[in-house]
Amino acid sequence: MIYIRLKDGSQREYPEGISLLQVAESISPKMAKFAVAAVFNGQVTDLNATVQEDGELDILNFEDERARIVYRHSSSHIMAQAVKRLWPKTKFAIGPAIDKGFYYDFDTEHTFTPEDFILIEKEMESIIKSDYPFVRQELSREEALQFFADRHEDYKVELIQDLPEDAVIGLYQQGEFVDLCKGPHVSSTGKLKAVKIMSLAGAYWRGSENNKMLQRIYATSFPKQAMLDDYLNKLEEAKKRDHRKLGKELGLFVLLDEGPGFPFFLPKGMVLRNELEQYWRDQHQKAGYQEIRTPIILNTELWHRSGHWDHYKDNMYFTKIDEEDYAVKPMNCPGGIMVYKQNLHSYRELPIRTGEMGLVHRHEMSGVLHGLMRVRAFTQDDAHIFMLPEQIIDEINGVMNLIDLFYKQFGFSYHVELSTRPENSMGSQEVWDMATDALKQALEEKSMPYKINEGDGAFYGPKIDFHLQDSLDRTWQCGTIQLDFQMPEKFDLTYIGEDGEKHRPVMIHRVIYGSMERFIGILIEHFAGAFPTWLAPVQVRVLPITERQHDYTETIIARLRDEGIRVEVDKRSEKIGYKIREGQLQKIPYLLVIGDKEIEANAVAVRHRKEGDLGAQGLDEFIAMIKTEIANKMIK
RNA sequence: GCCGAUGUGGCUCAGGGGUAGAGCAGCUGAUUCGUAAUCAGCAGGUCGGCGGUUCGAAUCCGCCCAUCGGCUCCA
């Protein structure tokens, strides 16, 4: 007999060798029905696993993230089984669970098409209906290699070869299909209820462009059809917030074939952009920054000295002036450094914080361009901080605080990653370790949770990256703080210390928005185009009901303009409902409806895009209200 | 750059070897109206580009370009 203690603290007695699923059934048939996986003694485990020892048990249903991973992982095996049945010659690579579903990478002569989705889904449904149990077997490394080699599963063989010599290899079988897998899995294929193939993509084996490109099928699964429907609806809703669609509808920017990756900002987009820049200047002035501007084209010699030639030239554009070689800047740092070098600096001056709205150009590969999120010309809200070594932590903290202030202003939540030394980089390992430790220390002092991104740093130093999400939960790096001991060396930067000698300053490269373009993209999706009034390209639109109100409307517009409010008028001879509809679709914060009643009362009828008809107000009252909203940068 | 899909008036989309179609937007006229679409008329496209097949190509084929979803890469 063994004793199993449950999450609620109660303890039950079972015969040795009982399966966890049987335990779940003994507690509650309903619990067993919705059970996906179990946690036994802290390990996520198959429900089909049997237990021989006392332990603590927690039964997980789909609500638990760990269980969802198991559920989707099992789903990927079922999809693989379906593909194997339909195209028996297919070779199988990997099939993990991902955030909202799963994928499997296949190598096959057959080129999958969207028409195949239905076939695969049908086959999956048939496998689900058969309710095959997922059966775990374990083989030695040798046996497993033999097993997959016999089946010509080259990718599986390669995977096993990379496992340690003494590894016990897990295999899972459902019906006729066997796959290499450490598990765990759901108890049987019948646990799946709703599956949907989502999309098709190419993906390199093991993520390296030197390897063969496989065909990846993305899909998702849920334990209830209603949950799948709900998920698909949410996806549709999210697509309506796509900044590329809203950018067009709201007249903010365009991307044309004439300049792939080079966005055109339209008048309304410029208003938004200028407001963001104004806020940026205000806050940086308060935080002790000075603003500079450096040239876009600079002599190639400078780029050799900075290391960009060696590490970044594939991403740069070049030109010639009077037979001399020049490059279009992909980064602002050399310019900022040249400014620092214009004077001798005393240790008393440091830290020196120089900011620059710097327009950079980068030759990004054609396949990676994505609306405003990934472009070839963008403005970085850059700054370079030159400081004493003992000021590093304080300065990093200062930048982290500034980033937090900005992101909170827009109501963004963000996550942080620490990127370490990449392969193609400059400087000694010692200096890199020092810089990386400094960033770690700053993060830990702030008890900021972070993920480590090995090998993802800049070529001159490690960095802390701040990531924001778009409407489809894809994350984009916006803010970054990069610590650099290399450029000061390369450019022989100095300050005069207390001792009267020359010393080497340390540099921080940092951005808050990241790039104006990307940040605006994120902002559009975050607010679904309904920007807070302080950012809204048009803050008020005045809608006269008939021509009789045109004169009065003019006086209102003049007054609002005078108060610095961005106002438009719709004098077309359309019905008021039509004008309101258009104003709503343009997501204008306030529509002022003007009829005879308003003229008589010397008032305006206020309609807010979210709150609807707010009734009539005196014009002064309305102006006071909207000005408060703008001044406080309120989000509503 | 790689894999797959897509490209038709300003926008959203239909059509598909026999000389381009709708709705919205636009323009003109009528209407003067109270919180998400008033009616009528008019105008607008060498169907992404270049080649090829064909008596004939928007439609079939090839190459290129751009976009979308991924991979790789990155602010």
XYZ file of C-alpha atoms (C1' of nucleotides) in Angstrom:
711
model
C 0.000 0.000 0.000
C 1.123 3.541 -0.738
C -0.101 6.857 0.584
C -0.901 9.761 -1.660
C -1.426 13.206 -0.253
C -3.594 15.583 -2.251
C -3.354 19.314 -2.678
C -6.090 19.926 -0.084
C -3.936 18.108 2.493
C -6.034 14.964 2.645
C -4.283 11.612 2.336
C -5.512 8.453 0.659
C -4.349 4.885 0.502
C -3.871 2.979 -2.778
C -2.384 -0.298 -3.968
C 1.110 -0.034 -5.443
C 1.178 0.263 -9.217
C -2.048 2.216 -9.502
C -2.104 4.756 -12.342
C -2.511 8.444 -11.581
C -5.584 8.501 -13.773
C -7.156 5.809 -11.575
C -6.288 7.891 -8.539
C -8.010 10.879 -10.142
C -11.078 8.729 -10.881
C -11.233 7.589 -7.280
C -11.283 11.201 -6.126
C -13.869 12.431 -8.603
C -14.924 11.110 -12.014
C -15.427 14.682 -13.126
C -11.889 15.585 -12.146
C -10.612 12.584 -14.084
C -12.635 13.598 -17.113
C -11.029 17.033 -17.286
C -7.594 15.907 -16.118
C -4.797 16.577 -18.608
C -1.678 15.771 -16.616
C -0.517 15.292 -13.071
C 2.188 16.685 -10.844
C 3.564 13.855 -8.723
C 6.236 14.776 -6.196
C 6.879 18.007 -8.042
C 7.251 16.393 -11.479
C 4.765 16.914 -14.301
C 3.816 13.343 -15.158
C 1.639 11.257 -17.478
C -1.731 10.386 -16.031
C -1.038 6.905 -17.374
C 2.060 6.643 -15.175
C 1.838 4.148 -12.345
C 3.151 4.862 -8.875
C 5.068 2.590 -6.544
C 5.823 5.045 -3.775
C 4.187 7.516 -1.435
C 3.875 11.001 -2.740
C 2.079 14.276 -3.214
C -0.276 14.542 -6.132
C -1.858 17.455 -7.956
C -4.151 16.777 -10.895
C -3.943 19.455 -13.601
C -6.671 20.462 -16.018
C -6.408 22.647 -19.121
C -6.539 25.821 -17.035
C -3.026 25.128 -15.813
C -0.250 26.321 -18.104
C 1.817 23.163 -17.530
C -1.163 21.080 -18.545
C -1.766 23.168 -21.660
C 1.792 22.460 -22.754
C 1.195 18.727 -22.306
C -2.129 18.955 -24.141
C -0.641 20.816 -27.123
C 2.417 18.608 -27.178
C 0.189 15.534 -27.424
C -1.757 17.338 -30.136
C 1.427 17.724 -32.166
C 2.014 13.960 -31.958
C -1.509 13.396 -33.229
C -0.930 15.825 -36.096
C 2.294 13.983 -36.927
C 0.392 10.689 -36.922
C -2.190 12.155 -39.299
C 0.533 13.437 -41.638
C 2.251 10.044 -41.527
C -0.989 8.356 -42.560
C -1.597 10.802 -45.400
C 2.006 11.077 -46.631
C 3.802 7.942 -45.388
C 7.239 8.970 -46.715
C 7.371 12.047 -44.476
C 10.314 12.382 -42.097
C 9.718 13.946 -38.735
C 11.803 16.618 -37.037
C 10.403 18.261 -33.905
C 6.907 19.114 -32.710
C 6.737 21.205 -29.560
C 3.957 23.105 -27.832
C 4.178 26.873 -28.184
C 2.376 29.771 -26.589
C -1.096 29.274 -28.076
C -0.809 25.975 -29.838
C 1.847 23.777 -31.336
C 3.715 23.004 -34.534
C 5.507 20.122 -36.156
C 8.379 20.316 -38.625
C 8.209 17.862 -41.515
C 10.561 16.897 -44.294
C 8.619 15.585 -47.271
C 8.562 15.650 -51.057
C 4.941 16.711 -50.871
C 4.498 20.458 -50.599
C 1.742 21.183 -48.137
C -1.008 23.549 -49.249
C -3.870 25.140 -47.310
C -6.158 22.574 -48.974
C -4.298 19.859 -47.060
C -5.391 21.439 -43.767
C -8.848 19.901 -44.052
C -7.415 16.468 -44.847
C -5.084 16.649 -41.864
C -7.812 17.895 -39.542
C -10.116 15.070 -40.683
C -7.412 12.481 -40.084
C -6.693 13.978 -36.664
C -10.371 13.761 -35.795
C -10.393 10.113 -36.747
C -7.334 9.485 -34.540
C -9.041 11.346 -31.698
C -12.162 9.264 -32.154
C -10.123 6.056 -31.925
C -9.049 7.190 -28.460
C -5.648 5.488 -28.595
C -3.861 5.555 -25.253
C -0.461 7.306 -25.173
C 1.920 4.547 -24.099
C 5.387 5.343 -22.834
C 8.292 3.007 -23.494
C 11.918 3.434 -22.628
C 14.850 2.246 -24.704
C 18.573 2.425 -24.266
C 20.393 4.906 -26.484
C 21.602 2.088 -28.736
C 18.174 0.535 -29.079
C 16.612 3.884 -29.805
C 19.203 4.734 -32.469
C 18.551 1.385 -34.112
C 14.804 1.852 -33.883
C 14.771 5.218 -35.661
C 17.538 4.324 -38.105
C 15.418 1.345 -39.232
C 12.584 3.744 -39.903
C 14.834 6.221 -41.785
C 13.992 8.935 -39.289
C 17.261 10.827 -39.808
C 16.265 13.797 -37.688
C 15.327 11.630 -34.734
C 18.650 9.796 -35.029
C 20.454 13.141 -34.960
C 18.476 14.214 -31.893
C 19.308 10.999 -30.037
C 22.977 11.294 -30.957
C 23.053 14.619 -29.167
C 21.695 13.103 -25.951
C 24.169 11.948 -23.285
C 25.689 8.459 -23.638
C 23.834 7.044 -20.669
C 20.487 8.630 -21.472
C 17.344 6.537 -21.270
C 15.328 7.391 -24.343
C 11.600 7.912 -24.017
C 9.222 6.864 -26.786
C 5.510 7.466 -26.926
C 3.127 5.422 -28.983
C -0.487 6.081 -29.852
C -2.060 3.578 -32.229
C 0.467 2.695 -34.926
C 2.504 5.870 -34.451
C 5.681 6.032 -32.363
C 7.661 9.191 -31.684
C 10.796 10.062 -29.808
C 9.713 12.127 -26.839
C 10.493 12.743 -23.222
C 6.818 13.461 -22.545
C 4.645 13.769 -20.643
C 1.436 13.276 -22.605
C -2.309 13.145 -22.105
C -3.752 9.734 -21.301
C -5.289 9.100 -24.725
C -5.981 10.779 -28.054
C -9.645 11.121 -27.119
C -8.690 13.902 -24.692
C -8.558 16.268 -27.644
C -11.813 17.878 -28.632
C -11.184 20.766 -31.015
C -8.206 21.055 -33.351
C -7.462 23.623 -36.011
C -4.559 23.862 -38.446
C -3.560 27.513 -38.479
C -0.764 28.110 -40.965
C 2.158 26.877 -42.932
C 5.737 28.092 -42.856
C 9.254 27.194 -43.781
C 11.650 26.631 -40.914
C 15.298 25.655 -40.918
C 16.232 22.400 -39.206
C 17.591 23.419 -35.803
C 17.047 27.058 -36.642
C 20.166 27.433 -38.732
C 20.001 28.865 -42.220
C 22.824 26.494 -43.197
C 20.484 23.544 -42.710
C 17.705 22.222 -44.837
C 14.435 24.082 -44.763
C 11.587 21.986 -43.436
C 7.862 22.531 -43.702
C 6.315 23.652 -40.464
C 2.601 23.316 -39.796
C 1.210 25.502 -37.032
C -1.986 24.412 -35.292
C -3.853 24.745 -32.042
C -6.156 22.607 -29.929
C -8.644 23.008 -27.105
C -10.686 20.693 -24.877
C -13.904 22.415 -25.998
C -15.086 23.635 -29.390
C -16.365 26.810 -27.710
C -12.858 27.584 -26.477
C -11.456 27.215 -29.985
C -14.212 29.439 -31.406
C -13.496 32.005 -28.735
C -9.792 31.917 -29.535
C -10.423 32.343 -33.274
C -12.762 35.254 -32.599
C -10.136 36.941 -30.491
C -7.641 36.499 -33.299
C -10.049 38.178 -35.698
C -10.515 41.048 -33.269
C -6.764 41.381 -32.844
C -6.304 41.592 -36.610
C -8.594 44.613 -36.649
C -6.035 46.377 -34.461
C -3.181 45.681 -36.879
C -1.225 48.941 -37.178
C -0.841 48.468 -40.922
C -4.604 48.381 -41.373
C -5.282 51.205 -38.916
C -2.396 53.259 -40.286
C -4.157 53.268 -43.638
C -7.673 53.781 -42.278
C -6.662 56.614 -39.970
C -4.295 58.240 -42.460
C -1.202 57.959 -40.258
C 1.441 56.543 -42.611
C 1.935 54.560 -45.819
C 4.464 52.103 -47.131
C 4.842 52.130 -50.906
C 6.483 49.858 -53.427
C 8.685 52.809 -54.311
C 10.362 52.548 -50.924
C 10.069 49.146 -49.298
C 10.786 49.541 -45.602
C 10.888 53.345 -45.903
C 7.658 54.654 -44.374
C 5.961 57.905 -45.404
C 4.401 59.750 -42.470
C 1.139 61.495 -43.327
C -0.077 64.695 -41.619
C -2.005 62.847 -38.923
C 0.841 60.463 -38.239
C 3.178 63.423 -37.881
C 0.986 64.999 -35.203
C 1.232 61.805 -33.175
C 4.946 61.556 -33.766
C 5.587 65.174 -32.825
C 3.615 64.787 -29.595
C 5.755 61.777 -28.702
C 8.910 63.744 -29.445
C 7.692 66.700 -27.400
C 7.051 64.439 -24.422
C 10.468 62.884 -24.945
C 12.209 66.265 -24.945
C 10.355 67.395 -21.825
C 11.257 64.283 -19.885
C 14.876 64.197 -21.036
C 15.390 67.806 -20.143
C 14.126 66.951 -16.661
C 16.398 63.915 -16.491
C 19.500 65.965 -17.238
C 20.027 65.211 -20.923
C 21.296 67.579 -23.614
C 20.109 67.201 -27.201
C 22.335 67.057 -30.253
C 21.984 66.171 -33.909
C 24.657 64.434 -35.940
C 24.967 63.856 -39.711
C 23.352 60.956 -41.523
C 26.278 60.460 -43.912
C 29.820 60.235 -42.590
C 33.188 59.219 -43.971
C 33.832 55.470 -44.154
C 37.047 55.947 -42.182
C 34.917 56.668 -39.095
C 33.034 53.395 -39.555
C 36.291 51.495 -39.770
C 37.412 53.060 -36.509
C 34.127 52.312 -34.725
C 34.157 48.655 -35.707
C 30.944 48.964 -37.725
C 32.845 48.148 -40.902
C 34.013 44.848 -39.460
C 30.820 43.925 -37.659
C 27.946 45.630 -39.386
C 28.780 46.483 -43.004
C 26.313 43.979 -44.479
C 23.552 46.090 -42.979
C 24.894 49.435 -44.172
C 24.296 51.640 -47.210
C 27.260 53.299 -48.870
C 27.774 56.262 -51.140
C 30.557 58.333 -52.685
C 31.143 62.046 -52.376
C 33.893 63.558 -54.564
C 35.472 60.110 -55.021
C 35.603 59.598 -51.253
C 33.752 56.688 -49.625
C 30.973 57.551 -47.238
C 28.397 55.498 -45.356
C 24.845 56.218 -44.252
C 24.772 55.780 -40.491
C 23.166 52.597 -39.148
C 23.725 53.782 -35.573
C 24.221 57.137 -33.916
C 27.072 56.340 -31.557
C 30.045 57.480 -33.637
C 28.358 60.847 -34.102
C 27.707 61.161 -30.378
C 31.317 60.224 -29.692
C 32.624 62.882 -32.071
C 30.581 65.444 -30.164
C 32.107 64.273 -26.858
C 35.570 64.637 -28.351
C 35.089 68.294 -29.162
C 36.161 69.257 -25.665
C 38.342 68.114 -22.840
C 36.142 66.822 -20.039
C 36.692 66.941 -16.313
C 35.527 64.141 -14.038
C 33.359 66.842 -12.453
C 31.252 67.070 -15.641
C 30.432 63.369 -15.773
C 28.031 61.843 -16.353
C 27.380 63.628 -19.636
C 24.072 62.553 -21.170
C 23.646 63.473 -24.837
C 20.429 62.580 -26.558
C 19.696 62.511 -30.271
C 16.616 61.789 -32.358
C 18.819 60.006 -34.838
C 17.647 58.847 -38.247
C 19.432 55.620 -39.084
C 19.286 53.397 -42.170
C 19.850 49.669 -42.093
C 19.705 47.262 -44.946
C 17.382 44.666 -43.483
C 16.734 41.491 -45.443
C 13.623 41.740 -47.591
C 11.791 38.949 -45.804
C 11.860 40.613 -42.404
C 10.150 43.936 -43.169
C 6.939 44.318 -41.199
C 4.860 47.497 -41.341
C 6.350 50.079 -38.991
C 7.728 47.408 -36.689
C 10.663 46.487 -38.883
C 11.771 49.085 -41.418
C 14.954 50.138 -43.190
C 14.980 53.767 -42.072
C 14.000 54.723 -38.572
C 14.567 57.338 -35.932
C 16.060 56.149 -32.695
C 15.440 58.226 -29.588
C 19.053 57.619 -28.833
C 21.313 58.866 -26.076
C 24.904 58.243 -25.088
C 25.982 58.587 -21.529
C 29.665 59.112 -20.802
C 30.502 58.357 -17.181
C 32.981 57.327 -14.531
C 33.198 53.604 -13.816
C 31.675 54.149 -10.361
C 28.637 55.815 -11.923
C 27.632 52.794 -13.998
C 25.018 51.331 -11.689
C 23.388 54.673 -10.924
C 23.189 55.572 -14.581
C 21.723 52.212 -15.563
C 19.169 52.642 -12.824
C 18.376 56.132 -14.054
C 17.699 54.837 -17.564
C 15.590 51.942 -16.254
C 13.503 54.402 -14.287
C 13.058 56.614 -17.315
C 11.950 53.659 -19.441
C 9.507 52.621 -16.745
C 8.114 56.155 -16.556
C 7.567 56.263 -20.316
C 6.015 52.817 -20.651
C 3.684 53.411 -17.708
C 2.591 56.665 -19.309
C 1.123 54.632 -22.165
C -0.126 51.808 -19.981
C 2.281 49.264 -21.449
C 3.430 46.187 -19.647
C 6.848 44.981 -20.719
C 9.383 42.278 -20.073
C 13.127 42.490 -19.803
C 15.893 40.407 -21.331
C 19.632 40.468 -20.754
C 21.607 39.842 -23.935
C 25.152 38.557 -23.600
C 28.235 38.472 -25.810
C 27.613 37.477 -29.437
C 30.075 35.495 -31.517
C 31.105 38.283 -33.829
C 32.092 40.901 -31.259
C 35.057 42.952 -30.149
C 36.958 43.317 -26.874
C 38.315 40.963 -24.244
C 36.219 38.435 -22.371
C 37.249 40.081 -19.096
C 35.715 43.390 -20.065
C 32.579 41.683 -21.357
C 32.175 39.829 -18.081
C 32.575 43.069 -16.162
C 29.963 44.817 -18.284
C 27.532 41.901 -18.129
C 27.887 41.693 -14.363
C 27.171 45.406 -14.046
C 23.913 45.003 -15.977
C 22.965 41.954 -13.922
C 23.680 43.805 -10.723
C 21.475 46.712 -11.781
C 18.625 44.336 -12.640
C 18.975 42.470 -9.392
C 19.110 45.641 -7.302
C 15.780 46.586 -8.823
C 14.584 42.984 -8.384
C 13.483 43.116 -12.001
C 12.714 39.638 -13.349
C 14.609 38.982 -16.585
C 15.357 36.335 -19.141
C 18.871 35.773 -20.453
C 19.395 35.911 -24.202
C 22.729 34.208 -24.777
C 24.804 35.708 -27.557
C 22.301 38.399 -28.473
C 24.257 41.478 -27.364
C 25.545 44.298 -29.571
C 29.008 43.754 -31.043
C 30.464 46.297 -28.598
C 28.697 45.309 -25.398
C 25.967 43.435 -23.528
C 22.506 44.954 -23.216
C 19.256 44.981 -21.308
C 16.320 44.861 -23.727
C 12.765 45.977 -23.050
C 10.109 44.146 -25.029
C 6.537 45.216 -25.812
C 3.730 43.157 -27.349
C 1.733 43.812 -30.489
C -1.943 42.951 -30.961
C -1.110 39.330 -31.794
C 1.171 39.047 -28.747
C 4.291 39.036 -30.849
C 6.993 40.808 -28.876
C 9.180 43.602 -30.212
C 12.294 44.993 -28.641
C 11.841 48.689 -27.979
C 13.967 50.075 -25.177
C 17.534 48.948 -24.745
C 20.426 49.805 -22.448
C 23.844 48.838 -23.744
C 26.999 49.068 -21.721
C 30.123 49.751 -23.739
C 33.800 49.704 -22.769
C 34.965 49.255 -26.392
C 34.051 52.473 -28.198
C 35.739 54.711 -25.592
C 38.884 52.664 -26.264
C 38.560 52.725 -30.052
C 37.998 56.464 -30.079
C 40.457 57.195 -27.292
C 37.858 58.995 -25.189
C 39.212 60.578 -22.027
C 38.334 62.714 -19.066
C 40.697 64.429 -16.653
C 40.467 62.812 -13.237
C 40.948 64.198 -9.771
C 44.614 63.298 -10.121
C 45.033 65.495 -13.186
C 45.640 62.450 -15.391
C 43.644 61.253 -18.385
C 41.238 58.389 -17.743
C 38.871 56.311 -19.861
C 35.154 56.979 -19.450
C 32.541 54.223 -19.810
C 29.638 54.580 -22.248
C 25.982 53.669 -22.186
C 24.005 53.549 -25.427
C 20.307 53.620 -24.747
C 16.900 54.197 -26.300
C 13.512 54.508 -24.613
C 10.979 54.319 -27.423
C 13.507 52.271 -29.375
C 12.539 53.599 -32.737
C 9.790 56.128 -33.280
C 8.422 53.946 -36.064
C 8.236 50.737 -34.072
C 6.921 52.496 -30.997
C 4.172 54.158 -33.023
C 3.308 50.743 -34.463
C 2.988 49.293 -30.978
C 1.066 52.348 -29.824
C -1.470 52.047 -32.649
C -2.129 48.400 -31.801
C -2.196 48.989 -28.065
C -4.877 51.666 -28.330
C -6.509 50.142 -31.436
C -6.110 53.608 -32.964
C -8.116 55.299 -30.176
C -5.196 57.336 -28.864
C -5.390 59.238 -25.596
C -6.560 62.767 -26.340
C -3.107 64.297 -25.862
C -1.815 62.142 -28.733
C -4.893 62.075 -30.950
C -4.189 63.689 -34.346
C -7.664 65.247 -34.228
C -8.959 65.868 -30.736
C -12.343 67.363 -31.548
C -14.580 67.290 -34.609
C -17.481 69.712 -34.786
C -20.636 68.459 -36.493
C -23.257 71.060 -37.418
C -26.641 69.406 -37.948
C -27.723 71.753 -40.748
C -26.367 74.755 -42.621
C -28.136 77.038 -40.126
C -25.427 76.241 -37.562
C -22.415 76.926 -39.779
C -21.753 80.432 -38.451
C -21.967 79.367 -34.833
C -19.737 76.371 -35.646
C -17.090 78.759 -36.976
C -16.972 80.652 -33.701
C -16.560 77.400 -31.793
C -13.740 76.236 -34.021
C -11.945 79.556 -33.742
C -12.187 79.370 -29.978
C -10.930 75.768 -29.768
C -8.011 76.523 -32.101
C -7.190 79.505 -29.966
C -6.992 77.199 -26.956
C -4.519 74.988 -28.812
C -6.951 72.148 -29.399
C -6.704 70.174 -32.639
C -10.118 70.565 -34.215
C -11.831 69.671 -37.486
C -15.279 70.336 -38.886
C -17.676 68.279 -41.000
C -19.893 70.693 -42.892
C -21.116 68.238 -45.516
C -24.850 68.116 -46.048
C -25.188 64.681 -44.522
C -27.415 63.484 -41.728
C -25.968 63.751 -38.239
C -25.939 59.980 -37.803
C -23.678 59.661 -40.808
C -21.263 62.289 -39.557
C -21.157 60.649 -36.152
C -20.457 57.277 -37.681
C -17.499 58.670 -39.595
C -16.176 60.465 -36.530
C -16.434 57.279 -34.516
C -14.641 55.265 -37.199
C -11.843 57.819 -37.162
C -11.698 57.280 -33.366
C -11.792 61.017 -32.692
C -12.025 61.488 -28.907
C -14.745 64.158 -28.940
C -17.500 64.964 -31.406
C -19.393 68.202 -30.794
C -22.893 68.113 -32.224
C -24.269 71.581 -32.950
C -27.983 72.126 -33.534
C -30.403 74.976 -32.951
C -30.710 74.011 -29.286
C -26.970 74.460 -28.745
C -26.990 77.880 -30.426
C -29.846 78.976 -28.232
C -28.146 77.739 -25.046
C -24.673 78.871 -26.212
C -23.533 75.308 -25.647
C -22.081 72.237 -27.367
C -23.500 68.687 -27.293
C -20.541 66.481 -26.384
C -20.093 62.923 -27.562
C -17.117 60.874 -26.394
C -15.933 58.031 -28.631
C -16.257 55.526 -25.790
C -18.764 57.036 -23.397
C -21.225 58.128 -26.087
C -23.591 61.095 -25.791
C -22.637 63.168 -22.739
C -25.312 65.829 -23.295
C -24.943 69.583 -23.689
C -22.230 71.577 -21.937
C -21.128 75.183 -21.993
C -18.156 75.653 -24.334
C -15.959 76.935 -21.484
C -16.819 73.909 -19.419
C -15.909 71.590 -22.298
C -12.636 73.377 -22.969
C -11.628 73.210 -19.301
C -12.412 69.496 -19.231
C -10.507 68.560 -22.389
C -7.546 70.729 -21.475
C -7.245 68.963 -18.132
C -7.429 65.639 -19.910
C -4.685 66.668 -22.329
C -2.435 68.264 -19.716
C -2.587 65.184 -17.508
C -2.140 62.865 -20.500
C -5.152 60.897 -19.322
C -6.005 57.589 -20.969
C -9.735 57.240 -21.558
C 18.164 35.760 -47.887
C 14.918 31.015 -47.339
C 9.718 28.338 -47.424
C 4.570 29.064 -48.599
C 0.528 32.265 -50.021
C -1.261 36.744 -52.253
C -1.238 41.115 -55.864
C -8.025 43.537 -60.064
C -10.257 51.531 -59.611
C -8.499 55.660 -53.306
C -10.470 51.299 -49.866
C -12.781 46.206 -49.306
C -13.492 42.418 -52.617
C -16.070 39.392 -56.930
C -14.760 37.459 -61.772
C -11.336 34.388 -64.656
C -8.555 32.402 -72.388
C -13.015 36.189 -76.274
C -11.702 43.200 -75.563
C -13.148 44.718 -67.038
C -17.676 44.192 -62.145
C -19.952 45.455 -57.074
C -20.099 48.092 -52.457
C -17.797 52.072 -49.896
C -15.055 56.582 -50.714
C -14.945 60.815 -54.622
C -17.651 64.452 -57.792
C -22.613 66.777 -59.194
C -27.599 67.580 -57.882
C -31.647 67.034 -54.607
C -32.421 66.765 -49.246
C -31.521 70.682 -43.948
C -32.218 66.177 -41.015
C -30.668 65.450 -33.233
C -26.194 60.814 -31.713
C -22.972 54.699 -36.031
C -24.615 54.743 -43.240
C -30.703 60.001 -47.193
C -31.683 59.524 -52.473
C -30.334 59.992 -57.635
C -26.779 60.730 -61.386
C -21.584 60.940 -62.953
C -16.627 59.807 -63.135
C -12.638 56.424 -62.087
C -8.822 50.524 -63.654
C -3.361 49.134 -70.065
C -6.238 43.593 -63.564
C 1.944 44.563 -59.618
C 6.101 44.732 -63.730
C 8.612 42.363 -67.906
C 8.800 38.382 -71.194
C 6.480 33.854 -73.349
C 2.370 30.486 -75.177
C -2.087 31.700 -78.168
C -5.842 34.171 -83.665
C -6.777 36.352 -78.757
C -3.948 36.761 -71.840
C -6.401 40.165 -66.188
C -7.074 34.721 -66.739
C -2.035 29.719 -68.730
C 3.687 29.519 -68.228
C 8.599 31.833 -66.762
C 11.408 35.644 -64.430
C 11.282 39.969 -61.388
C 9.032 43.361 -57.671
C 5.986 44.155 -53.466
C 2.896 42.470 -49.561
C 1.142 38.649 -45.887
C 2.396 34.244 -42.488
C 6.722 31.986 -40.693
C 12.328 30.788 -40.441
C 16.886 33.315 -39.917
C 18.147 38.255 -38.423
C 16.966 42.752 -35.530
C 15.299 48.972 -32.862
